[in-house]
Amino acid sequence: MQPGLEGKRILVTGGTTGIGRATVALLVQEGARVFTFSREQRHLEEAIGYAHGGRGSIDGVTADVATKEGVHRVFAAMDEKLGGIDMLVTCAALGAQPLHEMEEDDWRYVIETNLIGTLASARLAIKRMEAQGAGHLLFVGSISTEIKAEGESVYSATKAGIQAFAETLRKEIASKNIKVSVIQPGSVATPMQECDDEEKRKAVADHEMLYAEEIADAVHFALTRSDRADVVNLRIEPRLQKTS
């Protein structure tokens, strides 16, 4: 028998679009008490409505994970609503163009969102988990760290940073009874993809893309292993994933 998520307090970053939104809905369905956030109130309300109806609960706040103030705002609101955190799932990420095709403020903002926001969230979660004696950090990475496709230099750099951070962090906090996992998705039919909805549907039908819900299933799997089992890295991609 594997442990379930009933009553677990879970913060999901990037929980209002794509993989994050699908993950929030599944965790609420499984009975978790979920907290998430968005830069825009409209997106937050839509995600909460999408997840409504499960055995668990869903709440959130507007904030920007790319800023120090935003991250602290999220954790303060989560503490007030949930009284703590058992699991952190980081999905917040922005796509990017090649470095030389982006304005400086734009590529810096991608790094602040994807990498710095992830580290900042992990730090605040660890402090709370250490105090309570247990926890689980799960980072949604990407196979871009390995395939290094043309056009993804900035994005790949952020995901490679998360991968190295997670694998090193796991060794640093293992004695604190805090798990660390990374899910590495391949191509997923989310708003981050530049193709239109019809092209996404065809790619899924042709086994070249996955549904966001399939990544959410992988997240659920990693979060529900026994106390002695760590899902360190889980790579999931379409059967015909293109690597260039």
PDB file of C-alpha atoms in Angstrom:
ATOM      1  CA  MET A   1       0.000   0.000   0.000  1.00  0.00           C
ATOM      2  CA  GLN A   2       1.384   3.383  -1.024  1.00  0.00           C
ATOM      3  CA  PRO A   3       0.654   6.555   0.948  1.00  0.00           C
ATOM      4  CA  GLY A   4      -2.054   8.786  -0.474  1.00  0.00           C
ATOM      5  CA  LEU A   5      -2.319  12.561  -0.638  1.00  0.00           C
ATOM      6  CA  GLU A   6      -5.423  12.990   1.491  1.00  0.00           C
ATOM      7  CA  GLY A   7      -5.002  16.135   3.577  1.00  0.00           C
ATOM      8  CA  LYS A   8      -1.466  16.846   2.359  1.00  0.00           C
ATOM      9  CA  ARG A   9      -0.613  20.544   2.159  1.00  0.00           C
ATOM     10  CA  ILE A  10       0.912  21.137  -1.275  1.00  0.00           C
ATOM     11  CA  LEU A  11       2.169  24.343  -2.861  1.00  0.00           C
ATOM     12  CA  VAL A  12       2.273  24.263  -6.665  1.00  0.00           C
ATOM     13  CA  THR A  13       4.146  27.048  -8.444  1.00  0.00           C
ATOM     14  CA  GLY A  14       3.003  27.769 -11.989  1.00  0.00           C
ATOM     15  CA  GLY A  15      -0.260  26.066 -11.132  1.00  0.00           C
ATOM     16  CA  THR A  16      -2.561  28.041 -13.405  1.00  0.00           C
ATOM     17  CA  THR A  17      -1.430  26.893 -16.870  1.00  0.00           C
ATOM     18  CA  GLY A  18      -0.189  23.779 -18.624  1.00  0.00           C
ATOM     19  CA  ILE A  19       1.425  21.066 -16.522  1.00  0.00           C
ATOM     20  CA  GLY A  20       0.888  23.027 -13.321  1.00  0.00           C
ATOM     21  CA  ARG A  21      -2.836  23.425 -13.886  1.00  0.00           C
ATOM     22  CA  ALA A  22      -3.263  19.719 -14.676  1.00  0.00           C
ATOM     23  CA  THR A  23      -1.230  18.839 -11.585  1.00  0.00           C
ATOM     24  CA  VAL A  24      -3.301  21.076  -9.310  1.00  0.00           C
ATOM     25  CA  ALA A  25      -6.528  19.486 -10.572  1.00  0.00           C
ATOM     26  CA  LEU A  26      -5.231  15.957  -9.999  1.00  0.00           C
ATOM     27  CA  LEU A  27      -3.879  16.702  -6.515  1.00  0.00           C
ATOM     28  CA  VAL A  28      -7.196  18.256  -5.475  1.00  0.00           C
ATOM     29  CA  GLN A  29      -9.014  15.249  -6.910  1.00  0.00           C
ATOM     30  CA  GLU A  30      -6.807  13.025  -4.739  1.00  0.00           C
ATOM     31  CA  GLY A  31      -7.743  14.896  -1.570  1.00  0.00           C
ATOM     32  CA  ALA A  32      -4.791  17.253  -1.147  1.00  0.00           C
ATOM     33  CA  ARG A  33      -5.075  20.790   0.200  1.00  0.00           C
ATOM     34  CA  VAL A  34      -3.467  22.758  -2.627  1.00  0.00           C
ATOM     35  CA  PHE A  35      -2.236  26.331  -2.781  1.00  0.00           C
ATOM     36  CA  THR A  36      -1.091  28.035  -5.974  1.00  0.00           C
ATOM     37  CA  PHE A  37      -0.653  31.477  -7.466  1.00  0.00           C
ATOM     38  CA  SER A  38      -0.586  33.488 -10.664  1.00  0.00           C
ATOM     39  CA  ARG A  39       0.529  36.897 -11.827  1.00  0.00           C
ATOM     40  CA  GLU A  40      -3.024  37.528 -13.071  1.00  0.00           C
ATOM     41  CA  GLN A  41      -6.223  37.196 -11.035  1.00  0.00           C
ATOM     42  CA  ARG A  42      -8.163  35.942 -14.055  1.00  0.00           C
ATOM     43  CA  HIS A  43      -5.820  32.992 -14.581  1.00  0.00           C
ATOM     44  CA  LEU A  44      -5.906  32.175 -10.880  1.00  0.00           C
ATOM     45  CA  GLU A  45      -9.702  32.118 -10.834  1.00  0.00           C
ATOM     46  CA  GLU A  46      -9.834  29.947 -13.947  1.00  0.00           C
ATOM     47  CA  ALA A  47      -7.411  27.409 -12.448  1.00  0.00           C
ATOM     48  CA  ILE A  48      -9.333  27.287  -9.174  1.00  0.00           C
ATOM     49  CA  GLY A  49     -12.557  26.733 -11.090  1.00  0.00           C
ATOM     50  CA  TYR A  50     -10.939  23.997 -13.183  1.00  0.00           C
ATOM     51  CA  ALA A  51      -9.783  22.108 -10.067  1.00  0.00           C
ATOM     52  CA  HIS A  52     -12.982  22.622  -8.083  1.00  0.00           C
ATOM     53  CA  GLY A  53     -14.978  19.548  -7.183  1.00  0.00           C
ATOM     54  CA  GLY A  54     -12.258  17.181  -5.990  1.00  0.00           C
ATOM     55  CA  ARG A  55     -12.014  15.669  -2.512  1.00  0.00           C
ATOM     56  CA  GLY A  56      -9.403  18.217  -1.505  1.00  0.00           C
ATOM     57  CA  SER A  57      -9.314  22.002  -1.575  1.00  0.00           C
ATOM     58  CA  ILE A  58      -7.749  24.713  -3.714  1.00  0.00           C
ATOM     59  CA  ASP A  59      -6.851  28.291  -2.898  1.00  0.00           C
ATOM     60  CA  GLY A  60      -4.365  30.849  -4.125  1.00  0.00           C
ATOM     61  CA  VAL A  61      -3.074  34.378  -4.385  1.00  0.00           C
ATOM     62  CA  THR A  62      -1.700  36.695  -7.069  1.00  0.00           C
ATOM     63  CA  ALA A  63       2.086  36.990  -6.998  1.00  0.00           C
ATOM     64  CA  ASP A  64       5.163  36.871  -9.237  1.00  0.00           C
ATOM     65  CA  VAL A  65       7.639  34.068  -8.473  1.00  0.00           C
ATOM     66  CA  ALA A  66      10.363  36.045 -10.245  1.00  0.00           C
ATOM     67  CA  THR A  67      10.499  38.567  -7.405  1.00  0.00           C
ATOM     68  CA  LYS A  68      11.638  38.203  -3.808  1.00  0.00           C
ATOM     69  CA  GLU A  69       8.508  39.985  -2.627  1.00  0.00           C
ATOM     70  CA  GLY A  70       6.290  37.674  -4.674  1.00  0.00           C
ATOM     71  CA  VAL A  71       7.751  34.467  -3.258  1.00  0.00           C
ATOM     72  CA  HIS A  72       7.478  35.706   0.330  1.00  0.00           C
ATOM     73  CA  ARG A  73       3.900  36.819  -0.343  1.00  0.00           C
ATOM     74  CA  VAL A  74       2.993  33.322  -1.517  1.00  0.00           C
ATOM     75  CA  PHE A  75       4.469  31.563   1.506  1.00  0.00           C
ATOM     76  CA  ALA A  76       2.903  34.000   3.952  1.00  0.00           C
ATOM     77  CA  ALA A  77      -0.515  33.491   2.362  1.00  0.00           C
ATOM     78  CA  MET A  78      -0.018  29.721   2.284  1.00  0.00           C
ATOM     79  CA  ASP A  79       0.958  29.654   5.977  1.00  0.00           C
ATOM     80  CA  GLU A  80      -2.194  31.571   6.817  1.00  0.00           C
ATOM     81  CA  LYS A  81      -4.433  29.336   4.720  1.00  0.00           C
ATOM     82  CA  LEU A  82      -2.876  25.890   5.193  1.00  0.00           C
ATOM     83  CA  GLY A  83      -0.781  26.297   8.330  1.00  0.00           C
ATOM     84  CA  GLY A  84       2.334  24.898   6.682  1.00  0.00           C
ATOM     85  CA  ILE A  85       3.576  22.796   3.787  1.00  0.00           C
ATOM     86  CA  ASP A  86       4.160  19.088   3.259  1.00  0.00           C
ATOM     87  CA  MET A  87       5.104  19.126  -0.424  1.00  0.00           C
ATOM     88  CA  LEU A  88       6.351  21.663  -2.963  1.00  0.00           C
ATOM     89  CA  VAL A  89       5.823  21.111  -6.688  1.00  0.00           C
ATOM     90  CA  THR A  90       7.554  23.690  -8.901  1.00  0.00           C
ATOM     91  CA  CYS A  91       6.062  24.085 -12.382  1.00  0.00           C
ATOM     92  CA  ALA A  92       6.532  27.835 -12.923  1.00  0.00           C
ATOM     93  CA  ALA A  93       8.482  28.393 -16.141  1.00  0.00           C
ATOM     94  CA  LEU A  94       8.600  30.595 -19.207  1.00  0.00           C
ATOM     95  CA  GLY A  95       9.771  29.672 -22.670  1.00  0.00           C
ATOM     96  CA  ALA A  96      12.478  31.720 -24.370  1.00  0.00           C
ATOM     97  CA  GLN A  97      14.132  32.535 -27.652  1.00  0.00           C
ATOM     98  CA  PRO A  98      17.868  32.161 -28.359  1.00  0.00           C
ATOM     99  CA  LEU A  99      19.872  34.502 -26.129  1.00  0.00           C
ATOM    100  CA  HIS A 100      21.015  36.803 -28.933  1.00  0.00           C
ATOM    101  CA  GLU A 101      17.416  37.278 -30.113  1.00  0.00           C
ATOM    102  CA  MET A 102      16.104  38.487 -26.738  1.00  0.00           C
ATOM    103  CA  GLU A 103      16.248  41.845 -25.031  1.00  0.00           C
ATOM    104  CA  GLU A 104      18.310  41.785 -21.856  1.00  0.00           C
ATOM    105  CA  ASP A 105      15.372  42.446 -19.540  1.00  0.00           C
ATOM    106  CA  ASP A 106      13.449  39.603 -21.179  1.00  0.00           C
ATOM    107  CA  TRP A 107      16.069  36.855 -20.828  1.00  0.00           C
ATOM    108  CA  ARG A 108      16.885  37.970 -17.307  1.00  0.00           C
ATOM    109  CA  TYR A 109      13.194  37.704 -16.412  1.00  0.00           C
ATOM    110  CA  VAL A 110      13.062  34.133 -17.755  1.00  0.00           C
ATOM    111  CA  ILE A 111      15.998  33.190 -15.521  1.00  0.00           C
ATOM    112  CA  GLU A 112      14.458  34.946 -12.523  1.00  0.00           C
ATOM    113  CA  THR A 113      11.208  33.037 -13.086  1.00  0.00           C
ATOM    114  CA  ASN A 114      12.471  29.588 -14.030  1.00  0.00           C
ATOM    115  CA  LEU A 115      15.594  29.234 -11.904  1.00  0.00           C
ATOM    116  CA  ILE A 116      15.755  31.882  -9.177  1.00  0.00           C
ATOM    117  CA  GLY A 117      12.055  31.531  -8.387  1.00  0.00           C
ATOM    118  CA  THR A 118      12.503  27.778  -8.031  1.00  0.00           C
ATOM    119  CA  LEU A 119      15.464  28.122  -5.673  1.00  0.00           C
ATOM    120  CA  ALA A 120      13.723  30.788  -3.604  1.00  0.00           C
ATOM    121  CA  SER A 121      10.614  28.635  -3.255  1.00  0.00           C
ATOM    122  CA  ALA A 122      12.686  25.594  -2.311  1.00  0.00           C
ATOM    123  CA  ARG A 123      14.560  27.546   0.366  1.00  0.00           C
ATOM    124  CA  LEU A 124      11.410  28.740   2.101  1.00  0.00           C
ATOM    125  CA  ALA A 125       9.848  25.275   1.844  1.00  0.00           C
ATOM    126  CA  ILE A 126      12.933  23.593   3.321  1.00  0.00           C
ATOM    127  CA  LYS A 127      12.900  25.876   6.346  1.00  0.00           C
ATOM    128  CA  ARG A 128       9.320  24.846   7.096  1.00  0.00           C
ATOM    129  CA  MET A 129       9.866  21.154   6.334  1.00  0.00           C
ATOM    130  CA  GLU A 130      12.998  20.996   8.475  1.00  0.00           C
ATOM    131  CA  ALA A 131      11.090  22.430  11.434  1.00  0.00           C
ATOM    132  CA  GLN A 132       8.350  19.786  11.113  1.00  0.00           C
ATOM    133  CA  GLY A 133      10.750  16.913  10.445  1.00  0.00           C
ATOM    134  CA  ALA A 134       9.703  15.853   6.921  1.00  0.00           C
ATOM    135  CA  GLY A 135       8.760  17.020   3.449  1.00  0.00           C
ATOM    136  CA  HIS A 136       9.034  16.475  -0.283  1.00  0.00           C
ATOM    137  CA  LEU A 137      10.348  18.813  -2.981  1.00  0.00           C
ATOM    138  CA  LEU A 138       9.445  17.978  -6.573  1.00  0.00           C
ATOM    139  CA  PHE A 139      10.860  20.016  -9.438  1.00  0.00           C
ATOM    140  CA  VAL A 140       9.439  19.840 -12.950  1.00  0.00           C
ATOM    141  CA  GLY A 141      12.498  20.050 -15.172  1.00  0.00           C
ATOM    142  CA  SER A 142      12.848  19.219 -18.862  1.00  0.00           C
ATOM    143  CA  ILE A 143      14.629  16.860 -21.240  1.00  0.00           C
ATOM    144  CA  SER A 144      15.989  20.047 -22.845  1.00  0.00           C
ATOM    145  CA  THR A 145      18.914  19.711 -20.425  1.00  0.00           C
ATOM    146  CA  GLU A 146      19.994  16.605 -22.330  1.00  0.00           C
ATOM    147  CA  ILE A 147      18.878  17.148 -25.931  1.00  0.00           C
ATOM    148  CA  LYS A 148      20.092  20.770 -26.106  1.00  0.00           C
ATOM    149  CA  ALA A 149      17.906  21.631 -29.076  1.00  0.00           C
ATOM    150  CA  GLU A 150      18.706  24.646 -31.224  1.00  0.00           C
ATOM    151  CA  GLY A 151      16.735  27.707 -30.139  1.00  0.00           C
ATOM    152  CA  GLU A 152      16.496  26.703 -26.470  1.00  0.00           C
ATOM    153  CA  SER A 153      19.756  28.073 -25.070  1.00  0.00           C
ATOM    154  CA  VAL A 154      18.203  30.239 -22.353  1.00  0.00           C
ATOM    155  CA  TYR A 155      15.439  27.804 -21.449  1.00  0.00           C
ATOM    156  CA  SER A 156      17.859  24.859 -21.368  1.00  0.00           C
ATOM    157  CA  ALA A 157      20.216  26.786 -19.109  1.00  0.00           C
ATOM    158  CA  THR A 158      17.468  27.337 -16.539  1.00  0.00           C
ATOM    159  CA  LYS A 159      16.350  23.708 -16.600  1.00  0.00           C
ATOM    160  CA  ALA A 160      19.915  22.423 -16.421  1.00  0.00           C
ATOM    161  CA  GLY A 161      20.402  24.654 -13.394  1.00  0.00           C
ATOM    162  CA  ILE A 162      17.345  23.137 -11.735  1.00  0.00           C
ATOM    163  CA  GLN A 163      18.579  19.614 -12.502  1.00  0.00           C
ATOM    164  CA  ALA A 164      22.028  20.208 -10.990  1.00  0.00           C
ATOM    165  CA  PHE A 165      20.518  22.056  -8.042  1.00  0.00           C
ATOM    166  CA  ALA A 166      18.052  19.261  -7.275  1.00  0.00           C
ATOM    167  CA  GLU A 167      20.580  16.436  -7.508  1.00  0.00           C
ATOM    168  CA  THR A 168      23.003  18.275  -5.215  1.00  0.00           C
ATOM    169  CA  LEU A 169      20.316  19.496  -2.833  1.00  0.00           C
ATOM    170  CA  ARG A 170      19.088  15.925  -2.359  1.00  0.00           C
ATOM    171  CA  LYS A 171      22.424  15.017  -0.776  1.00  0.00           C
ATOM    172  CA  GLU A 172      22.411  18.132   1.384  1.00  0.00           C
ATOM    173  CA  ILE A 173      19.003  17.574   2.980  1.00  0.00           C
ATOM    174  CA  ALA A 174      18.559  13.794   2.923  1.00  0.00           C
ATOM    175  CA  SER A 175      19.350  13.619   6.646  1.00  0.00           C
ATOM    176  CA  LYS A 176      16.476  16.040   7.315  1.00  0.00           C
ATOM    177  CA  ASN A 177      13.936  13.496   6.024  1.00  0.00           C
ATOM    178  CA  ILE A 178      13.131  15.707   3.007  1.00  0.00           C
ATOM    179  CA  LYS A 179      12.792  13.997  -0.360  1.00  0.00           C
ATOM    180  CA  VAL A 180      13.859  15.600  -3.642  1.00  0.00           C
ATOM    181  CA  SER A 181      12.523  14.500  -7.032  1.00  0.00           C
ATOM    182  CA  VAL A 182      12.763  15.754 -10.613  1.00  0.00           C
ATOM    183  CA  ILE A 183      10.282  15.037 -13.391  1.00  0.00           C
ATOM    184  CA  GLN A 184      11.745  15.587 -16.884  1.00  0.00           C
ATOM    185  CA  PRO A 185       8.985  15.947 -19.479  1.00  0.00           C
ATOM    186  CA  GLY A 186       9.476  15.888 -23.207  1.00  0.00           C
ATOM    187  CA  SER A 187       7.159  17.812 -25.546  1.00  0.00           C
ATOM    188  CA  VAL A 188       3.802  18.544 -23.939  1.00  0.00           C
ATOM    189  CA  ALA A 189       0.750  20.190 -25.508  1.00  0.00           C
ATOM    190  CA  THR A 190       0.697  23.308 -23.327  1.00  0.00           C
ATOM    191  CA  PRO A 191       0.488  27.064 -24.012  1.00  0.00           C
ATOM    192  CA  MET A 192       4.299  27.186 -23.961  1.00  0.00           C
ATOM    193  CA  GLN A 193       4.367  25.463 -27.346  1.00  0.00           C
ATOM    194  CA  GLU A 194       4.447  27.932 -30.219  1.00  0.00           C
ATOM    195  CA  CYS A 195       2.217  25.829 -32.511  1.00  0.00           C
ATOM    196  CA  ASP A 196      -1.537  26.379 -32.611  1.00  0.00           C
ATOM    197  CA  ASP A 197      -4.151  24.131 -31.005  1.00  0.00           C
ATOM    198  CA  GLU A 198      -4.795  22.118 -34.153  1.00  0.00           C
ATOM    199  CA  GLU A 199      -1.086  21.404 -34.571  1.00  0.00           C
ATOM    200  CA  LYS A 200      -0.911  20.318 -30.930  1.00  0.00           C
ATOM    201  CA  ARG A 201      -3.829  17.943 -31.379  1.00  0.00           C
ATOM    202  CA  LYS A 202      -2.161  16.406 -34.421  1.00  0.00           C
ATOM    203  CA  ALA A 203       1.167  16.093 -32.584  1.00  0.00           C
ATOM    204  CA  VAL A 204      -0.539  14.283 -29.700  1.00  0.00           C
ATOM    205  CA  ALA A 205      -2.372  11.998 -32.124  1.00  0.00           C
ATOM    206  CA  ASP A 206       0.925  11.252 -33.869  1.00  0.00           C
ATOM    207  CA  HIS A 207       2.619  10.472 -30.516  1.00  0.00           C
ATOM    208  CA  GLU A 208       4.931  13.481 -30.833  1.00  0.00           C
ATOM    209  CA  MET A 209       3.498  15.311 -27.817  1.00  0.00           C
ATOM    210  CA  LEU A 210       1.957  14.353 -24.491  1.00  0.00           C
ATOM    211  CA  TYR A 211      -1.050  15.728 -22.652  1.00  0.00           C
ATOM    212  CA  ALA A 212      -0.283  17.819 -19.566  1.00  0.00           C
ATOM    213  CA  GLU A 213      -2.356  15.323 -17.560  1.00  0.00           C
ATOM    214  CA  GLU A 214       0.196  12.611 -18.344  1.00  0.00           C
ATOM    215  CA  ILE A 215       2.908  14.662 -16.635  1.00  0.00           C
ATOM    216  CA  ALA A 216       0.555  15.278 -13.708  1.00  0.00           C
ATOM    217  CA  ASP A 217       0.245  11.490 -13.384  1.00  0.00           C
ATOM    218  CA  ALA A 218       4.036  11.251 -13.146  1.00  0.00           C
ATOM    219  CA  VAL A 219       4.052  13.917 -10.434  1.00  0.00           C
ATOM    220  CA  HIS A 220       1.394  11.973  -8.538  1.00  0.00           C
ATOM    221  CA  PHE A 221       3.453   8.782  -8.828  1.00  0.00           C
ATOM    222  CA  ALA A 222       6.563  10.450  -7.402  1.00  0.00           C
ATOM    223  CA  LEU A 223       4.654  11.994  -4.505  1.00  0.00           C
ATOM    224  CA  THR A 224       3.003   8.747  -3.433  1.00  0.00           C
ATOM    225  CA  ARG A 225       5.954   6.372  -2.988  1.00  0.00           C
ATOM    226  CA  SER A 226       6.721   4.896   0.420  1.00  0.00           C
ATOM    227  CA  ASP A 227       8.859   6.794   2.936  1.00  0.00           C
ATOM    228  CA  ARG A 228      11.891   4.668   2.034  1.00  0.00           C
ATOM    229  CA  ALA A 229      11.618   5.224  -1.743  1.00  0.00           C
ATOM    230  CA  ASP A 230      12.881   8.306  -3.584  1.00  0.00           C
ATOM    231  CA  VAL A 231      12.009   9.001  -7.219  1.00  0.00           C
ATOM    232  CA  VAL A 232      15.198  10.893  -7.997  1.00  0.00           C
ATOM    233  CA  ASN A 233      14.698  11.441 -11.742  1.00  0.00           C
ATOM    234  CA  LEU A 234      11.733  10.422 -13.858  1.00  0.00           C
ATOM    235  CA  ARG A 235      11.953  11.133 -17.598  1.00  0.00           C
ATOM    236  CA  ILE A 236       8.709  10.963 -19.549  1.00  0.00           C
ATOM    237  CA  GLU A 237       8.406  11.832 -23.228  1.00  0.00           C
ATOM    238  CA  PRO A 238       6.271  11.016 -26.246  1.00  0.00           C
ATOM    239  CA  ARG A 239       7.105   7.808 -28.062  1.00  0.00           C
ATOM    240  CA  LEU A 240       8.252   9.794 -31.117  1.00  0.00           C
ATOM    241  CA  GLN A 241       9.821  12.732 -29.295  1.00  0.00           C
ATOM    242  CA  LYS A 242      11.804  14.886 -31.685  1.00  0.00           C
ATOM    243  CA  THR A 243      15.246  15.760 -30.336  1.00  0.00           C
ATOM    244  CA  SER A 244      16.306  18.441 -32.829  1.00  0.00           C
TER     245      SER A 244
END
